[in-house]
Short mmCIF file of C-alpha atoms in Angstrom, two decimals:
data_model
loop_
_atom_site.label_atom_id
_atom_site.label_comp_id
_atom_site.label_asym_id
_atom_site.label_seq_id
_atom_site.Cartn_x
_atom_site.Cartn_y
_atom_site.Cartn_z
CA MET N 10 -13.59 20.40 3.04
CA ALA N 11 -9.99 21.15 2.08
CA LYS N 12 -7.74 18.30 1.10
CA ALA N 13 -5.37 16.91 3.71
CA ILE N 14 -2.57 16.51 1.15
CA GLU N 15 -2.31 18.22 -2.24
CA VAL N 16 0.56 17.40 -4.57
CA GLU N 17 0.91 19.26 -7.87
CA ARG N 18 3.50 18.38 -10.52
CA LEU N 19 6.36 17.61 -8.12
CA VAL N 20 9.80 17.32 -9.68
CA LYS N 21 12.94 16.30 -7.80
CA ARG N 22 16.43 15.88 -9.25
CA TYR N 23 19.73 15.03 -7.63
CA ILE N 24 23.30 14.28 -8.59
CA SER N 25 24.68 10.75 -8.52
CA PHE N 26 27.89 9.11 -9.69
CA LEU N 27 28.66 6.06 -11.82
CA ARG N 28 31.93 4.23 -11.36
CA ARG N 29 33.90 3.97 -14.60
CA GLY N 30 36.89 1.79 -13.92
CA LEU N 31 38.92 1.76 -10.71
CA PHE N 32 39.55 5.50 -10.29
CA ARG N 33 37.10 7.29 -12.57
CA ARG N 34 33.57 8.32 -11.70
CA GLU N 35 30.99 9.84 -14.04
CA LYS N 36 28.51 12.42 -12.76
CA VAL N 37 24.86 11.88 -13.75
CA LEU N 38 21.62 13.73 -13.10
CA VAL N 39 18.88 11.57 -11.61
CA GLU N 40 15.26 12.72 -11.94
CA ALA N 41 13.53 10.95 -9.07
CA LEU N 42 10.14 12.64 -9.57
CA LYS N 43 8.82 13.76 -12.94
CA GLY N 44 5.65 15.76 -12.31
CA VAL N 45 3.87 13.76 -9.61
CA SER N 46 0.32 14.89 -8.73
CA PHE N 47 -2.30 13.43 -6.34
CA ASP N 48 -4.37 14.38 -3.30
CA VAL N 49 -5.48 12.72 -0.07
CA ASN N 50 -8.72 13.38 1.81
CA TYR N 51 -9.34 13.41 5.55
CA GLY N 52 -10.71 10.06 6.74
CA GLU N 53 -8.95 8.28 3.86
CA VAL N 54 -6.18 5.69 3.70
CA PHE N 55 -4.22 6.42 0.53
CA GLY N 56 -1.62 3.96 -0.72
CA LEU N 57 1.43 4.94 -2.76
CA LEU N 58 2.71 1.82 -4.52
CA GLY N 59 5.66 1.33 -6.79
CA PRO N 60 8.81 -0.70 -7.49
CA ASN N 61 12.04 0.01 -5.63
CA GLY N 62 13.43 3.37 -6.70
CA ALA N 63 10.16 4.53 -8.24
CA GLY N 64 10.00 7.73 -6.15
CA LYS N 65 7.85 6.75 -3.17
CA THR N 66 10.30 7.68 -0.40
CA THR N 67 11.32 10.88 -2.21
CA THR N 68 7.66 11.93 -2.27
CA VAL N 69 7.23 11.08 1.41
CA LYS N 70 10.34 13.07 2.36
CA ILE N 71 9.10 16.13 0.46
CA LEU N 72 5.72 15.94 2.22
CA SER N 73 7.56 15.57 5.54
CA THR N 74 9.64 18.72 4.78
CA LEU N 75 12.88 16.69 4.73
CA LEU N 76 13.47 17.47 1.04
CA ILE N 77 12.69 20.56 -1.04
CA PRO N 78 11.19 19.93 -4.50
CA ASP N 79 12.87 21.43 -7.55
CA GLU N 80 9.51 22.16 -9.19
CA GLY N 81 5.84 21.88 -8.31
CA ARG N 82 3.95 22.43 -5.07
CA ALA N 83 2.83 20.34 -2.12
CA ARG N 84 0.47 21.32 0.69
CA VAL N 85 -0.21 19.37 3.85
CA ALA N 86 -3.14 20.36 6.10
CA GLY N 87 -3.38 23.52 4.00
CA PHE N 88 0.25 24.59 4.49
CA ASP N 89 2.91 24.73 1.80
CA VAL N 90 5.80 22.38 2.55
CA VAL N 91 8.37 24.95 1.33
CA GLU N 92 6.82 28.21 2.54
CA SER N 93 5.51 26.96 5.92
CA PRO N 94 7.52 23.86 6.91
CA SER N 95 7.14 24.46 10.65
CA MET N 96 3.33 24.54 10.35
CA VAL N 97 3.38 21.36 8.27
CA ARG N 98 5.41 19.59 10.97
CA LYS N 99 2.85 20.56 13.61
CA HIS N 100 0.12 18.77 11.66
CA ILE N 101 1.85 15.53 10.66
CA GLY N 102 3.08 12.31 12.21
CA VAL N 103 5.79 10.53 10.24
CA THR N 104 7.45 7.12 10.21
CA LEU N 105 10.28 6.65 7.73
CA THR N 106 11.56 3.41 9.23
CA VAL N 107 10.43 1.34 12.18
CA GLU N 108 13.93 0.99 13.63
CA LYS N 109 15.92 4.22 13.29
CA GLY N 110 15.80 7.33 15.43
CA PHE N 111 15.35 5.83 18.89
CA PHE N 112 17.79 5.67 21.79
CA TRP N 113 18.74 2.05 22.38
CA LYS N 114 19.69 2.52 26.06
CA LEU N 115 16.36 4.14 26.95
CA THR N 116 13.10 2.32 27.58
CA GLY N 117 10.14 2.67 25.27
CA ARG N 118 8.44 4.99 27.75
CA GLU N 119 11.58 7.12 28.10
CA ASN N 120 11.95 7.38 24.33
CA LEU N 121 8.38 8.56 23.91
CA SER N 122 8.73 11.04 26.77
CA TYR N 123 11.85 12.51 25.19
CA PHE N 124 10.25 12.94 21.77
CA GLY N 125 7.08 14.26 23.38
CA MET N 126 9.08 17.02 25.09
CA LEU N 127 10.63 17.90 21.73
CA ARG N 128 7.09 18.28 20.35
CA GLY N 129 6.07 20.64 23.18
CA LEU N 130 4.38 18.23 25.59
CA LYS N 131 5.30 18.38 29.25
CA GLY N 132 4.26 17.51 32.79
CA LEU N 133 1.01 15.67 33.39
CA GLN N 134 -0.09 16.09 29.76
CA LEU N 135 3.04 14.30 28.56
CA ARG N 136 2.74 11.44 31.08
CA ARG N 137 -0.92 10.87 30.22
CA ARG N 138 -0.26 10.88 26.48
CA VAL N 139 2.65 8.43 26.78
CA ASP N 140 0.53 6.10 28.96
CA GLU N 141 -2.36 6.38 26.48
CA LEU N 142 -0.16 5.50 23.52
CA MET N 143 1.52 2.61 25.35
CA LYS N 144 -1.92 1.17 26.00
CA MET N 145 -3.29 1.97 22.53
CA LEU N 146 -0.35 0.30 20.76
CA GLY N 147 -0.43 -2.71 23.08
CA LEU N 148 3.11 -2.10 24.35
CA ASP N 149 2.07 -2.19 28.01
CA SER N 150 0.40 -5.60 27.59
CA LEU N 151 3.57 -6.88 25.90
CA GLY N 152 5.65 -5.76 28.86
CA ALA N 153 7.58 -3.38 26.63
CA SER N 154 6.85 -0.02 28.27
CA ASP N 155 9.80 -0.20 30.64
CA LYS N 156 12.02 -2.47 28.57
CA PHE N 157 15.15 -1.08 26.90
CA TYR N 158 14.64 -0.33 23.22
CA GLU N 159 17.60 -2.54 22.28
CA GLU N 160 15.59 -5.51 23.60
CA TYR N 161 12.55 -4.75 21.45
CA SER N 162 11.45 -7.14 18.72
CA LEU N 163 10.81 -5.71 15.25
CA GLY N 164 7.07 -5.75 15.93
CA MET N 165 7.52 -3.77 19.16
CA ARG N 166 9.71 -1.25 17.34
CA ALA N 167 7.04 -0.77 14.67
CA ARG N 168 4.44 -0.09 17.35
CA LEU N 169 6.71 2.38 19.16
CA SER N 170 7.48 4.14 15.87
CA LEU N 171 3.76 4.59 15.23
CA ALA N 172 3.30 5.78 18.82
CA ARG N 173 5.93 8.46 18.26
CA ALA N 174 4.10 9.63 15.12
CA LEU N 175 0.90 9.93 17.18
CA LEU N 176 2.33 11.90 20.12
CA THR N 177 0.58 15.15 19.26
CA ASP N 178 -2.48 13.42 17.75
CA PRO N 179 -1.81 14.92 14.29
CA PRO N 180 -4.56 15.01 11.65
CA VAL N 181 -2.23 13.69 8.93
CA LEU N 182 -0.09 10.53 9.10
CA ILE N 183 2.67 9.88 6.55
CA LEU N 184 3.95 6.33 6.91
CA ASP N 185 6.72 4.79 4.80
CA GLU N 186 6.20 0.99 4.81
CA PRO N 187 4.88 0.83 8.40
CA THR N 188 4.58 -2.98 8.45
CA LEU N 189 7.82 -3.86 6.64
CA GLY N 190 9.33 -7.06 8.06
CA LEU N 191 6.60 -7.60 10.64
CA ASP N 192 5.09 -10.96 11.50
CA PRO N 193 1.45 -11.45 10.37
CA SER N 194 0.04 -10.80 13.86
CA SER N 195 1.88 -7.49 14.33
CA ALA N 196 1.11 -6.37 10.75
CA ARG N 197 -2.60 -7.12 11.24
CA TYR N 198 -2.61 -5.13 14.49
CA ILE N 199 -1.03 -2.09 12.81
CA ARG N 200 -3.51 -2.28 9.90
CA LYS N 201 -6.41 -2.43 12.33
CA LEU N 202 -5.18 0.70 14.10
CA LEU N 203 -4.70 2.59 10.85
CA LEU N 204 -8.27 1.83 9.79
CA LYS N 205 -9.51 3.04 13.17
CA PHE N 206 -7.58 6.30 12.85
CA ALA N 207 -9.08 6.95 9.42
CA ARG N 208 -12.65 5.74 9.98
CA GLU N 209 -13.25 6.86 13.57
CA ASP N 210 -10.82 9.73 14.07
CA GLY N 211 -10.97 11.19 10.56
CA LYS N 212 -7.21 11.24 10.03
CA ALA N 213 -5.69 11.32 6.58
CA ILE N 214 -3.19 8.49 6.12
CA LEU N 215 -0.66 8.28 3.30
CA LEU N 216 1.31 5.06 3.33
CA THR N 217 3.81 3.46 1.02
CA THR N 218 3.99 -0.30 0.84
CA HIS N 219 5.16 -3.22 -1.26
CA ASN N 220 2.52 -5.43 0.34
CA MET N 221 -0.26 -5.66 -2.24
CA PHE N 222 -2.53 -7.58 0.13
CA GLU N 223 -2.18 -4.83 2.71
CA ALA N 224 -2.97 -2.11 0.19
CA GLU N 225 -6.00 -4.01 -1.08
CA VAL N 226 -7.32 -4.52 2.46
CA ILE N 227 -6.98 -1.03 3.95
CA CYS N 228 -6.53 1.55 1.17
CA ASP N 229 -9.51 3.56 -0.04
CA ARG N 230 -7.49 4.65 -3.07
CA VAL N 231 -4.07 3.83 -4.41
CA ALA N 232 -1.64 5.50 -6.77
CA ILE N 233 0.97 3.48 -8.63
CA ILE N 234 4.20 5.34 -9.23
CA ASP N 235 6.87 4.09 -11.63
CA LYS N 236 10.06 5.81 -12.76
CA GLY N 237 9.04 9.04 -11.06
CA ARG N 238 5.57 9.27 -12.60
CA ILE N 239 2.07 8.38 -11.42
CA ILE N 240 0.86 5.82 -13.96
CA ALA N 241 -2.49 4.93 -12.36
CA ILE N 242 -4.68 6.23 -9.55
CA GLY N 243 -8.09 5.22 -8.20
CA THR N 244 -9.83 2.70 -6.01
CA VAL N 245 -8.66 -0.90 -6.11
CA GLN N 246 -11.77 -1.91 -8.03
CA GLU N 247 -11.32 0.90 -10.57
CA LEU N 248 -7.74 -0.18 -11.23
CA LYS N 249 -8.77 -3.81 -11.58
CA LYS N 250 -11.43 -2.90 -14.14
CA ALA N 251 -8.98 -0.72 -16.06
CA VAL N 252 -6.43 -3.52 -16.36
CA ALA N 253 -8.53 -6.67 -16.55
CA ARG N 254 -9.46 -7.95 -19.98
CA ARG N 255 -11.34 -11.01 -18.80
CA VAL N 256 -12.84 -12.67 -15.75
CA VAL N 257 -12.96 -16.31 -14.78
CA ILE N 258 -16.15 -17.97 -13.54
CA ASN N 259 -15.62 -21.19 -11.59
CA ILE N 260 -18.63 -23.47 -11.19
CA THR N 261 -18.89 -26.59 -9.05
CA ALA N 262 -21.75 -28.92 -10.01
CA SER N 263 -23.11 -32.17 -8.63
CA SER N 264 -22.09 -35.48 -10.14
CA SER N 265 -23.94 -36.32 -13.28
CA PRO N 266 -24.62 -39.60 -15.09
CA ILE N 267 -23.94 -37.77 -18.34
CA GLU N 268 -20.52 -38.66 -19.65
CA LEU N 269 -18.00 -35.85 -19.64
CA LYS N 270 -17.37 -36.04 -23.39
CA LEU N 271 -21.06 -35.62 -24.13
CA LEU N 272 -21.26 -32.68 -21.75
CA GLU N 273 -18.27 -31.04 -23.40
CA ALA N 274 -19.93 -31.40 -26.80
CA LYS N 275 -23.09 -29.74 -25.50
CA PHE N 276 -21.04 -26.84 -24.14
CA MET N 277 -19.25 -26.37 -27.44
CA GLU N 278 -22.62 -26.07 -29.19
CA ASN N 279 -24.43 -23.80 -26.72
CA VAL N 280 -21.96 -21.61 -24.79
CA THR N 281 -20.06 -18.73 -26.41
CA GLY N 282 -17.48 -18.27 -23.62
CA GLU N 283 -14.19 -20.15 -23.37
CA VAL N 284 -15.12 -23.21 -21.30
CA SER N 285 -13.18 -26.11 -19.82
CA LEU N 286 -14.63 -29.03 -17.86
CA ARG N 287 -13.10 -31.68 -15.61
CA LEU N 288 -14.01 -34.09 -12.84
CA ASP N 289 -12.13 -33.61 -9.58
CA GLU N 290 -10.96 -36.32 -7.15
CA GLN N 291 -14.39 -36.44 -5.46
CA GLY N 292 -16.20 -36.86 -8.76
CA LYS N 293 -17.48 -33.27 -8.73
CA LEU N 294 -17.81 -31.48 -12.02
CA ARG N 295 -15.57 -28.39 -12.23
CA ILE N 296 -16.43 -25.87 -14.96
CA ARG N 297 -14.21 -22.91 -15.77
CA VAL N 298 -15.56 -20.14 -18.00
CA VAL N 299 -13.24 -17.38 -19.25
CA SER N 300 -15.18 -14.32 -20.28
CA LYS N 301 -14.48 -10.79 -21.43
CA ILE N 302 -15.28 -7.98 -19.02
CA GLY N 303 -18.97 -7.12 -19.35
CA GLU N 304 -19.94 -10.51 -20.83
CA GLU N 305 -19.63 -12.61 -17.68
CA GLU N 306 -23.34 -12.43 -16.80
CA LEU N 307 -24.29 -13.61 -20.31
CA HIS N 308 -21.92 -16.57 -20.21
CA LEU N 309 -22.88 -17.51 -16.66
CA SER N 310 -26.55 -17.49 -17.67
CA GLU N 311 -25.78 -19.70 -20.67
CA VAL N 312 -23.87 -22.23 -18.55
CA VAL N 313 -26.46 -22.44 -15.76
CA LYS N 314 -29.33 -22.76 -18.24
CA LEU N 315 -27.55 -25.57 -20.08
CA LEU N 316 -26.70 -27.44 -16.87
CA SER N 317 -30.31 -27.15 -15.71
CA SER N 318 -31.60 -28.56 -19.00
CA LEU N 319 -29.25 -31.53 -18.59
CA GLY N 320 -30.34 -32.20 -15.03
CA VAL N 321 -27.03 -31.09 -13.49
CA ARG N 322 -27.40 -29.15 -10.24
CA VAL N 323 -25.07 -26.19 -9.62
CA ASN N 324 -23.59 -26.15 -6.12
CA ARG N 325 -21.26 -23.15 -6.23
CA VAL N 326 -20.33 -20.22 -8.47
CA GLU N 327 -17.19 -18.12 -7.94
CA LEU N 328 -16.06 -15.00 -9.79
CA GLU N 329 -12.26 -14.90 -10.01
CA GLU N 330 -11.06 -11.29 -10.21
CA PRO N 331 -7.52 -10.06 -10.80
CA SER N 332 -5.70 -9.12 -7.59
CA LEU N 333 -4.06 -5.76 -6.92
CA GLU N 334 -0.76 -7.55 -7.41
CA ASP N 335 -1.90 -8.55 -10.92
CA VAL N 336 -2.75 -4.89 -11.61
CA PHE N 337 0.60 -3.69 -10.25
CA VAL N 338 2.60 -6.18 -12.32
CA ALA N 339 0.60 -5.47 -15.48
CA LEU N 340 1.04 -1.71 -15.23
CA THR N 341 4.70 -1.60 -14.24
CA HIS N 342 5.74 -4.30 -16.74
CA ARG N 343 4.13 -2.38 -19.57
CA ARG N 344 6.65 0.37 -18.91
CA GLY N 345 9.56 -2.02 -18.56
CA SER N 346 11.17 -3.25 -15.37
CA GLY N 347 13.89 -1.48 -13.51
CA VAL N 348 14.44 2.12 -12.53
CA ASP N 349 15.01 4.88 -15.06
CA GLN N 350 17.65 6.65 -13.01
CA LEU N 351 20.38 7.76 -15.37
CA ASP N 352 18.54 10.51 -17.17
CA ARG N 353 21.35 12.73 -18.28
CA ARG N 354 25.12 12.69 -17.96
CA ILE N 355 26.71 15.89 -16.75
#
């Protein structure tokens, strides 16, 4: 099956100005994208992560036909974003912000009806689709269908924004931080819907986010972009393995008559991993083993075997992995913080 989104070596430059003193400005060339490439499959939630100014929104705007790339190619649903922008628009639903673009003195239903007419819906088809989306997004149960948009909470606006993107039931959704600023309940509801659209309806979903928890929960793959370049791409687990240099094994054991100092000495003699032991407030023995990737099973086996020989019963074993946030920080900090904007003075 063809890819839903194909991005090949995208480059985007624009002119900016630096203030030099009170009256003087200096013109600079900013290279927002420096050869970005990735693809998104149907039925997949793909996350585009990166620091502020890394190039996420520029990429989204190119895929939405709002910007034209200076170099490279991008295809959405099989159509080139430069050569066939009108066909691309027929196959995508886009949210660039959850608040802008609506009429404040119209109700939620009236807003959706207006945008539905712009997308070619009319009559009974339009009314049924608006009612369906109001129910799907939970706006009718919140009493928001016939409430003026200016009275909407941020969570209601996020739901209405997603409803607008879904008006024509497009196969590709491009969402720029769809849960930004939402309360946990509203954000969870939006994530649940996105997973349904991908898993059950087979839609391709490209989303940008700063929420690492969100990306870890719903994204099948993620790409990390920094200073206009993709610096890592893969599943969350693949990125964790690529970055992690060690894992931590936490073991909780039953109380033991053996004194802690004696137990520590035994560990020093028999376990090759980096081990620390302590007794918690309830008198439970807490053992922490730091191991290199690939050696955790060996060290865990050593610890459990030693505890068993000493008559100490193991109650719980936990493997402590790096989070996606740890991966993000490790990768972006390697390249230095901040945005490499001022590429060349003109």
